[in-house]
Short mmCIF file of C-alpha atoms and ligand atoms in Angstrom, two decimals:
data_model
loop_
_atom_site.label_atom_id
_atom_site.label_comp_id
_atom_site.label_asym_id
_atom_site.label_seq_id
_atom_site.Cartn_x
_atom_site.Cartn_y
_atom_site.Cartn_z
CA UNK K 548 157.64 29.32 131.03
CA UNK K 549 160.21 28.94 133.93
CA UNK K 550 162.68 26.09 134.08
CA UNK K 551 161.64 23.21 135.68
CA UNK K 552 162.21 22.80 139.77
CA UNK K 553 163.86 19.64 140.07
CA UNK K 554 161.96 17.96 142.98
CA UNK K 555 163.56 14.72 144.80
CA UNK K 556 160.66 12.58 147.11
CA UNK K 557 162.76 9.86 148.65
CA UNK K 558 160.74 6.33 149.71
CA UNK K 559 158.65 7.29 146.42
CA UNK K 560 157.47 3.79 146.28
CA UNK K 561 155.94 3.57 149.34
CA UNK K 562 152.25 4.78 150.83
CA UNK K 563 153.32 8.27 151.39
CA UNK K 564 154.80 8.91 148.52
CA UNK K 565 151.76 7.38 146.74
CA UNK K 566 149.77 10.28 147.78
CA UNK K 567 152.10 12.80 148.03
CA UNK K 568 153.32 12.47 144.33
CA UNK K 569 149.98 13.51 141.80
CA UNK K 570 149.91 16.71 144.06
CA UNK K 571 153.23 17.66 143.51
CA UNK K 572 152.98 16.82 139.78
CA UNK K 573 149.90 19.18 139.55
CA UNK K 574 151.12 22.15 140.86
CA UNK K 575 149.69 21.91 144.29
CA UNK K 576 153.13 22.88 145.97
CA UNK K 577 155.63 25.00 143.30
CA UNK K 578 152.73 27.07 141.89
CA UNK K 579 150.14 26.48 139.04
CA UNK K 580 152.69 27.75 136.15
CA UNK K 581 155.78 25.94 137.46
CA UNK K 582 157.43 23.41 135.75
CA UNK K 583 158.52 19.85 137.11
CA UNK K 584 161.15 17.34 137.01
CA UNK K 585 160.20 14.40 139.57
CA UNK K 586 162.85 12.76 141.28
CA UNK K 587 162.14 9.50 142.84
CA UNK K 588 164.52 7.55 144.87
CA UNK K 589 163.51 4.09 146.40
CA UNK K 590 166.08 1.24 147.30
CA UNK K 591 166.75 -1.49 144.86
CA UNK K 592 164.35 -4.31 145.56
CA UNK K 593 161.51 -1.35 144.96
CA UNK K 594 162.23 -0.60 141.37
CA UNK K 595 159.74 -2.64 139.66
CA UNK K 596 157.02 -1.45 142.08
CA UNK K 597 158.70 2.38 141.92
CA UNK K 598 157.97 1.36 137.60
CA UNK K 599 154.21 1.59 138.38
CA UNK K 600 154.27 4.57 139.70
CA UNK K 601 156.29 6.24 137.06
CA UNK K 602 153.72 4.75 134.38
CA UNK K 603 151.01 6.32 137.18
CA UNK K 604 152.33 9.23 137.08
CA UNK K 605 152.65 9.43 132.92
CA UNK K 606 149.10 8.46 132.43
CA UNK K 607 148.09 10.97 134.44
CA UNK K 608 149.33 13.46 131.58
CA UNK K 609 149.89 16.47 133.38
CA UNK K 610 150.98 19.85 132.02
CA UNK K 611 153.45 20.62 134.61
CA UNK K 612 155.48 17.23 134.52
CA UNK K 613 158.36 17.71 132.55
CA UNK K 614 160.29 14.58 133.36
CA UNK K 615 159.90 11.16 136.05
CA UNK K 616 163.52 9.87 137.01
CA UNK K 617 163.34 6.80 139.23
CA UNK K 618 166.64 5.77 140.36
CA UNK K 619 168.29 4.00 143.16
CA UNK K 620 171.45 5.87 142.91
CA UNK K 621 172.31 8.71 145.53
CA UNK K 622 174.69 10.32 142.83
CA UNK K 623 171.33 10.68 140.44
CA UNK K 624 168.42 11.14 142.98
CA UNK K 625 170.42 13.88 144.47
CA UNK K 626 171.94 15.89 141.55
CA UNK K 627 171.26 19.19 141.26
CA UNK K 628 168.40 19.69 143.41
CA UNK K 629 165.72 22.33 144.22
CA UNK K 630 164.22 20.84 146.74
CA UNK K 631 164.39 17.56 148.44
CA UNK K 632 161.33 15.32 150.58
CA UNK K 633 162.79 13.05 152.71
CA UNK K 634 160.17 10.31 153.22
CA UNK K 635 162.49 7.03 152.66
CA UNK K 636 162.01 5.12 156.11
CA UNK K 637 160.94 2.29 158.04
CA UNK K 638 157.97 3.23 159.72
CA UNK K 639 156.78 1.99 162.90
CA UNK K 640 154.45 -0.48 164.04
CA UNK K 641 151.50 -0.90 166.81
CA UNK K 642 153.28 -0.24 169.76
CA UNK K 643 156.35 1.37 168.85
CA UNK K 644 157.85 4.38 169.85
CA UNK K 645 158.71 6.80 166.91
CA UNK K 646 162.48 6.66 169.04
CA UNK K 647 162.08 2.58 168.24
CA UNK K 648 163.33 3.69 165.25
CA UNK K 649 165.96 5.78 165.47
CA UNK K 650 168.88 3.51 165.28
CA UNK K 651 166.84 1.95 161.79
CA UNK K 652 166.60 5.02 160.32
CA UNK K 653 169.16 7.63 161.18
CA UNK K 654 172.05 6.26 159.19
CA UNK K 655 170.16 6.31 156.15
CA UNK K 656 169.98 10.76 156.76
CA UNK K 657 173.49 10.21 157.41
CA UNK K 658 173.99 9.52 153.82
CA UNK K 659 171.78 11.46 152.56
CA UNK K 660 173.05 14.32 153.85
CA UNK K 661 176.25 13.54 152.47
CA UNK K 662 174.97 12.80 149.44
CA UNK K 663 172.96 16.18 149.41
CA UNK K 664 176.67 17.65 150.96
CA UNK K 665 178.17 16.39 147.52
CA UNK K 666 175.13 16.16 144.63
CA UNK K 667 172.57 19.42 145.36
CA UNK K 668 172.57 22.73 144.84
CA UNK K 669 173.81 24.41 147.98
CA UNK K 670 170.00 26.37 147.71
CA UNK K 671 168.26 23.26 148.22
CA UNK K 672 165.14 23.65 150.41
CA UNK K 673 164.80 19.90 152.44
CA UNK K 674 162.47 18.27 154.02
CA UNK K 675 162.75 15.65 156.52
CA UNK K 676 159.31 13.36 156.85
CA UNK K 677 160.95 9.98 157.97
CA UNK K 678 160.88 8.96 162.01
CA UNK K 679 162.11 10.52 164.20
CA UNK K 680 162.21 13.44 162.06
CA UNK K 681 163.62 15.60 163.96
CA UNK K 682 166.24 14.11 164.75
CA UNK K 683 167.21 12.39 160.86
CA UNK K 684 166.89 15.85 160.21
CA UNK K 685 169.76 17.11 162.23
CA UNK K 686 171.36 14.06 161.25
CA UNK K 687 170.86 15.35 157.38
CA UNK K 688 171.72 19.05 158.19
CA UNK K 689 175.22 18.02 160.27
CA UNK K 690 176.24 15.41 157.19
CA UNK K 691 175.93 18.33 154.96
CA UNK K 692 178.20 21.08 156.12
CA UNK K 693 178.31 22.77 152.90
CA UNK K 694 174.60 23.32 152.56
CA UNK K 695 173.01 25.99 155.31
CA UNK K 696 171.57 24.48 158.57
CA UNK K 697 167.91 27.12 157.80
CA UNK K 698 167.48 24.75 154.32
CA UNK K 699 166.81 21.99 156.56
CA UNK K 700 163.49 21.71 158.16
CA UNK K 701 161.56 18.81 159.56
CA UNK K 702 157.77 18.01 159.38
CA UNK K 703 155.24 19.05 162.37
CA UNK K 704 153.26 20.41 160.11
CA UNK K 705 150.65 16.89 160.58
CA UNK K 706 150.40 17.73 164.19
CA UNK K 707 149.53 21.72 163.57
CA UNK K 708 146.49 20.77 160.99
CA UNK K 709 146.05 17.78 163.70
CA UNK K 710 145.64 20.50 166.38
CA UNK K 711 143.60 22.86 164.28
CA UNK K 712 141.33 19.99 163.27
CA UNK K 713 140.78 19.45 166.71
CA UNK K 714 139.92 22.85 167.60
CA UNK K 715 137.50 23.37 164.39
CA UNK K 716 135.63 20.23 165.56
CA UNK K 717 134.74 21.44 168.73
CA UNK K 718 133.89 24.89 167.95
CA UNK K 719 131.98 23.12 164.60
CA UNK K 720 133.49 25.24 162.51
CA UNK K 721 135.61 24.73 159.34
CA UNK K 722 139.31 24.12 160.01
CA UNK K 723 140.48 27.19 157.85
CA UNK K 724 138.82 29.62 160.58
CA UNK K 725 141.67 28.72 163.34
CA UNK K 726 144.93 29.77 162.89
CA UNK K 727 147.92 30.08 164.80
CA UNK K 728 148.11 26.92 166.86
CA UNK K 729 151.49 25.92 167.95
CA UNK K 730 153.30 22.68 168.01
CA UNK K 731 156.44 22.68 169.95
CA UNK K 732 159.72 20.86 169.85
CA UNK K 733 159.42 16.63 168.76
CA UNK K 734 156.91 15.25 166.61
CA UNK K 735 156.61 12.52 168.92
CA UNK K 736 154.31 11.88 171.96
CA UNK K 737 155.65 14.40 174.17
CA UNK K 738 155.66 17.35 171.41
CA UNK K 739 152.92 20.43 172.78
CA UNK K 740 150.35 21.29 170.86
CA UNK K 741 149.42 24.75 172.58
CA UNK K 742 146.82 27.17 171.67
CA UNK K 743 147.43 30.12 173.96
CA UNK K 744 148.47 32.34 171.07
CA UNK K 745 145.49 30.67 169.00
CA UNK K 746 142.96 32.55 167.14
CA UNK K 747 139.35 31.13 166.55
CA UNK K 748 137.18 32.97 163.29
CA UNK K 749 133.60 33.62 164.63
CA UNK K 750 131.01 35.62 162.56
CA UNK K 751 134.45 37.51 161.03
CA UNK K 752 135.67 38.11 164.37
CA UNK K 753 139.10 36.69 166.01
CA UNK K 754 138.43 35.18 169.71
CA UNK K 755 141.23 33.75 171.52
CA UNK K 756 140.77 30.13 171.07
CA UNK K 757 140.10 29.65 175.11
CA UNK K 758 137.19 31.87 175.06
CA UNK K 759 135.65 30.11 171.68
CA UNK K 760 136.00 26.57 172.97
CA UNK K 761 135.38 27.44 176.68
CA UNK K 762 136.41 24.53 177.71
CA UNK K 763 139.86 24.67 179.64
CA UNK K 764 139.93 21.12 180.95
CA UNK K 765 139.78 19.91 177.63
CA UNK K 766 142.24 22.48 175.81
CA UNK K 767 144.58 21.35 178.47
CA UNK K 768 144.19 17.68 178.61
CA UNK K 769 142.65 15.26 175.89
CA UNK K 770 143.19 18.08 173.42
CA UNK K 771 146.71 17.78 173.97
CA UNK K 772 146.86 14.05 174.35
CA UNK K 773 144.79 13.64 171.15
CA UNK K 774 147.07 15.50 169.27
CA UNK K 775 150.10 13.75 170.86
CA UNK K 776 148.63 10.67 170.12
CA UNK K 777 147.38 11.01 167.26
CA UNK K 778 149.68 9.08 165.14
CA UNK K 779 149.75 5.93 167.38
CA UNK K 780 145.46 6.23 167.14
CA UNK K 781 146.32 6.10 163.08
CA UNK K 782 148.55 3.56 162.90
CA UNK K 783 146.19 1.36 166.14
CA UNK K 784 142.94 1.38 162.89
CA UNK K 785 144.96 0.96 159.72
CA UNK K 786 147.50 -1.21 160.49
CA UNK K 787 149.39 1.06 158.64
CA UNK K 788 150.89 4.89 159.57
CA UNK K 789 149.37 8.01 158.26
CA UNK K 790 149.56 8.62 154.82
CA UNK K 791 146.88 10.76 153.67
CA UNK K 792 147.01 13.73 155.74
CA UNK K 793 150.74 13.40 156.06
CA UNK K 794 151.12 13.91 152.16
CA UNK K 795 148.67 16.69 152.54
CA UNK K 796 150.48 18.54 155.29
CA UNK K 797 154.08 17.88 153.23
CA UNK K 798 151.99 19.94 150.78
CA UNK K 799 151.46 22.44 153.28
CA UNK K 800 154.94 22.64 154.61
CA UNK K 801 157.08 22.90 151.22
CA UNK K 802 154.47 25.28 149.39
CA UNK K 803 154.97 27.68 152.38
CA UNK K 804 158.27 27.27 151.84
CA UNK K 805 158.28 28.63 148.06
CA UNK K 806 155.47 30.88 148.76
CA UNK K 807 155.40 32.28 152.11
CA UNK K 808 152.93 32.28 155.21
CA UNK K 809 149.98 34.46 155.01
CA UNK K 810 150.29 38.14 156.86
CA UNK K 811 149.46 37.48 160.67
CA UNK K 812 150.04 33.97 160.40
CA UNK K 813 152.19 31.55 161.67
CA UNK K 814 152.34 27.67 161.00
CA UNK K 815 154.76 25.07 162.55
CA UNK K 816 158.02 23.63 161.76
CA UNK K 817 160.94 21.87 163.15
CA UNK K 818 164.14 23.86 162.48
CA UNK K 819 167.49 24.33 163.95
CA UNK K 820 167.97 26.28 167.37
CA UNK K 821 170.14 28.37 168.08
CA UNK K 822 169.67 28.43 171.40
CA UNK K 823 168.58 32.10 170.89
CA UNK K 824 164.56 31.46 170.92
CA UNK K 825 162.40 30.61 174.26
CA UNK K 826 165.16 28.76 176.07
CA UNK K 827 165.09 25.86 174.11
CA UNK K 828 168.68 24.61 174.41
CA UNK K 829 171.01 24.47 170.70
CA UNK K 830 171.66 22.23 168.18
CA UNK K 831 168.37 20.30 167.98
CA UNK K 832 165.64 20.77 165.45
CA UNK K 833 162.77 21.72 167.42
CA UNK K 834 159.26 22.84 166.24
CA UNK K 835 158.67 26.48 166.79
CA UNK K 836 156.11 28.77 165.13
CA UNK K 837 157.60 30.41 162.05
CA UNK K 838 156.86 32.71 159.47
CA UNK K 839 158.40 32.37 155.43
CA UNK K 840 158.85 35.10 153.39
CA UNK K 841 161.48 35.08 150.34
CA UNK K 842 161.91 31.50 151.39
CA UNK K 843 163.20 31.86 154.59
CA UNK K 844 161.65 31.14 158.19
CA UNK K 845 161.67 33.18 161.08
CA UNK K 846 160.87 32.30 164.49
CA UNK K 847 157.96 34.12 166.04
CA UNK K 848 159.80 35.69 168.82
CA UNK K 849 158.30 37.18 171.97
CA UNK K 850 155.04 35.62 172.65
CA UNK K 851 154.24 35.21 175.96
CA UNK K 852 155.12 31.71 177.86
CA UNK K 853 152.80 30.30 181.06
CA UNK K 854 154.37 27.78 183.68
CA UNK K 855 152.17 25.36 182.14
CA UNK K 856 153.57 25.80 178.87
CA UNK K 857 157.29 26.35 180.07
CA UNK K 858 156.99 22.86 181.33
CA UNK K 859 156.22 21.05 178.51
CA UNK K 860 158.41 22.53 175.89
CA UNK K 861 161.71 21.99 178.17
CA UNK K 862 159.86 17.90 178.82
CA UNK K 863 160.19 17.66 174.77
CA UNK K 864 163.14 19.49 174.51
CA UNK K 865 165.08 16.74 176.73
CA UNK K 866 163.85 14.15 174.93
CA UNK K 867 165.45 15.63 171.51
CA UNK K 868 168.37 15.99 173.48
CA UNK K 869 168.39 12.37 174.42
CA UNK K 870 167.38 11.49 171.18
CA UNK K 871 170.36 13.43 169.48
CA UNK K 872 172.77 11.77 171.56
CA UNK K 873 171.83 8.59 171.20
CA UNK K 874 172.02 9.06 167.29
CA UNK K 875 175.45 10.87 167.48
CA UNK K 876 176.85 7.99 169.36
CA UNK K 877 175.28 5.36 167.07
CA UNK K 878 176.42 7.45 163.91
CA UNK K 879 179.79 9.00 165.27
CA UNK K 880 178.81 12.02 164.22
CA UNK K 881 179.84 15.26 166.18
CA UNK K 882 177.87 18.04 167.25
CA UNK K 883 179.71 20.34 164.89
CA UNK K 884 179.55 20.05 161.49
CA UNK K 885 182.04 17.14 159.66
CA UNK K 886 183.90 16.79 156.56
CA UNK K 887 182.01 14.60 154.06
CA UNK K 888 182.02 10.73 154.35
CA UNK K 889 182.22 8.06 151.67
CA UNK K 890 178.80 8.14 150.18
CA UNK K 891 176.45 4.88 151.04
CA UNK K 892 174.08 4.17 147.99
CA UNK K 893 170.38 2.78 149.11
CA UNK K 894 171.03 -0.87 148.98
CA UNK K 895 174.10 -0.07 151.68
CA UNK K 896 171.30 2.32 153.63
CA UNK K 897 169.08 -1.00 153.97
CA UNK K 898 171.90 -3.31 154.13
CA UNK K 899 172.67 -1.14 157.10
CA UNK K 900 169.50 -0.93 158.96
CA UNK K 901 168.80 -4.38 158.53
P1 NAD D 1728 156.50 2.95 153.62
O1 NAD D 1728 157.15 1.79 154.26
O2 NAD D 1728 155.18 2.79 152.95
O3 NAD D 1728 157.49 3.58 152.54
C1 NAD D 1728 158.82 3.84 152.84
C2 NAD D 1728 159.61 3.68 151.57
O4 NAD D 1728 160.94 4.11 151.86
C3 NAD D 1728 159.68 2.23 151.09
O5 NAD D 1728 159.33 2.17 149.72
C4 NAD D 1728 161.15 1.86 151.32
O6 NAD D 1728 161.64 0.93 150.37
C5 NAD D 1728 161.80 3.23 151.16
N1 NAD D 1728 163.15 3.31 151.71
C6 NAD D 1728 163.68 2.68 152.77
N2 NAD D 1728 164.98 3.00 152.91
C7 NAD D 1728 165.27 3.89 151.93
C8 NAD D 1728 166.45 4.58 151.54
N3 NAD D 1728 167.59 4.43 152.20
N4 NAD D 1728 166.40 5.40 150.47
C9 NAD D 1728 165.24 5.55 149.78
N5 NAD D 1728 164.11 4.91 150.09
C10 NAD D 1728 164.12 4.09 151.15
O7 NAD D 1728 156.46 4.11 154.74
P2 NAD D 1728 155.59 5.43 154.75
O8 NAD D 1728 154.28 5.12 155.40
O9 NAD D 1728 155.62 6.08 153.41
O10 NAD D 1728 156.40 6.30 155.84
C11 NAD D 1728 157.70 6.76 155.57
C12 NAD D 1728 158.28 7.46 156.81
O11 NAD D 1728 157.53 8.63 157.12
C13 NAD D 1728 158.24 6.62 158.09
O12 NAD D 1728 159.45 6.80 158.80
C14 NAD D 1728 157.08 7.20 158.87
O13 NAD D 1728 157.19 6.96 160.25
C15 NAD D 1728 157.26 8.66 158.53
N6 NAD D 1728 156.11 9.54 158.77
C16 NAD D 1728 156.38 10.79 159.26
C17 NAD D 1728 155.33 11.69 159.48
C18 NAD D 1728 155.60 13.07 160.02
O14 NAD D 1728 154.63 13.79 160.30
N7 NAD D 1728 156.83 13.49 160.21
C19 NAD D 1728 154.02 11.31 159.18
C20 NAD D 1728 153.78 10.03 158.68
C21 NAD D 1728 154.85 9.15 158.48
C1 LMR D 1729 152.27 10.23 162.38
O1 LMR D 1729 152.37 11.16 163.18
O2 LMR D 1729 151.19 9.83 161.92
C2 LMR D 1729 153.52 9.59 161.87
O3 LMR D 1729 154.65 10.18 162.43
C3 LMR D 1729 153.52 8.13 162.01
C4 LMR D 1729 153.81 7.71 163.43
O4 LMR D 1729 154.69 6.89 163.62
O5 LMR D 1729 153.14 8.24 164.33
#
């Protein structure tokens, strides 16, 4: 048997986490015959709730799970690390921007990052899930200068099964017959959700996804807005932000990661630009469509960009630039990378956004 992965979820005793953690501890993400060590970082007032979930996780006696380390320590959560989920956020409320939360939020990535800067292995795959993830997630990547900018990666991957969801509904098929959708630049309300390079499965045969819904008023309006809104609509009936399907689409994203993307697929991710792919401007993670192999992404390059679409990636590309700014000048962090700061252990992160 291999070695174990040594797997850090951070916020692992909140709702996400909650159903996020059993599928990582099966297998669902690393592979059926991969080993396990859990990681679980939470701030200090969680630890006797972060205690149930360990002994959850223990009497679920799984094969794979090799060993459950709950700590509120940066220098222990982020030791050594394969791969790190970066759930461990305030989320928002009814009402609320996912921005709202930016100056909550980013400082905790801040340390993270150094933390991941000081404590990981510099291979470590991460994840950022926490709001506004795109932008904690440059945050994380720029407080880490020692670690590559392509290990960091933020989560759209909600809004892409979102948008394929969408389009299997209408077409009353099963989601697993659409492929290729695209979610561009912020998971937030102005990120596009654009299916001009989208493939519907009918009777074995790919249709472009405009020709199997045949509806073009809808693909280009409540589609979109349902998508965009999506989370807000969650959050609006539970009281409480998505959960569920964003611990099944963290699944998605990381075992993609360690596995690769299917031949003639492409899924969606936020990742660093260059400034090199469809005009979107540098030094923002921004969600393109992206294919893994050997664990690394690759842009899909070279697909073909309407007005209509032009539009709406540059309208969520200037709010990621807004949004970076506004973090840098909270944080005092430059646009190139830094030196390492003094590390800030959880209780300073909430201390600090409270
Ligand atoms: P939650 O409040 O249920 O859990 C968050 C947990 O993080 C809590 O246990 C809290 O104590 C912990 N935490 C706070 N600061 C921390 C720190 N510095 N270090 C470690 N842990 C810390 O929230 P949730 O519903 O699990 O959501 C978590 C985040 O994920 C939110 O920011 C939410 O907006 C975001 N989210 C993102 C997506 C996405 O698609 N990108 C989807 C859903 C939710
Ligand atoms: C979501 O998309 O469900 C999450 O990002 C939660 C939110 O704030 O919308």
């Amino acid at each position: 048997m291999a070695e174990p992965v040594r797997v850090l979820v951070t916020g692992a005793a909140g709702q996400i986490a909650y159903s996020l953690l059993y599928s990582i501890a099966k297998g669902d993400v690393f592979g059926k015959d991969q080993p396990i060590a859990l990681v679980l970082l939470d701030i200090a007032p969680m630890m006797p709730v972060l205690e149930g979930v360990v002994m959850e996780l223990q009497d679920c006696a799984l094969p794979l799970l090799r060993e459950v380390i709950p700590t509120d320590k940066g220098e222990v959560a982020f030791k050594d690390l394969d791969a790190a989920i970066l759930v461990g956020s305030m989320p928002r409320r009814d009402g609320m921007e996912r921005k709202d939360l930016l100056k909550a939020n980013v400082a905790i990535f801040k340390s993270q990052g150094e933390s991941l800067d000081k404590y990981a292995k510099k291979t470590v795959k991460v994840l950022v899930v926490g709001n506004p993830a795109n932008t904690n997630c440059l945050i994380a990547a720029k407080s880490a200068p020692s670690i590559p900018k392509e290990n960091f990666s933020c989560l759209t991957r909600l809004d892409h099964n979102r948008a394929s969801s969408q389009v299997a509904m209408r077409c009353g098929i099963s989601a697993e017959f659409v492929k290729n959708v695209i979610i561009w630049g912020n998971h937030s309300s102005t990120q596009y959700p654009d299916v001009h390079h989208c493939k519907v499965n009918k009777q074995g045969k790919d249709v472009a996804c405009f020709d199997a819904v045949k509806d073009e008023a809808w693909l280009k309006g409540d589609f979109i807005s349902t998508v965009q809104q999506r989370g807000a609509a969650v959050i609006k009936a539970r009281k409480l932000s998505s959960a569920m399907s964003a611990a099944k689409a963290i699944c998605d994203h990381m075992r993609d990661i360690w596995t690769g993307t299917q031949e003639g697929n492409f899924i969606s991710m936020g990742v660093y630009s260059t400034g090199n792919s469809y005009g979107v401007p540098e030094d923002l993670i921004y969600s393109f469509p992206v294919t893994i192999k050997d664990k690394t992404w690759k842009i899909v390059d070279g697909l073909a960009i309407n007005d209509f679409s032009r539009a709406k990636m540059d309208a969520t590309a200037a709010e990621l630039v807004e949004e970076r700014d506004t973090a840098v000048s909270f944080l005092g962090v430059t646009t190139e990378p830094q030196p390492s700061a003094p590390h800030l252990d959880a209780q300073e992160n909430l201390e600090a956004r409270l």
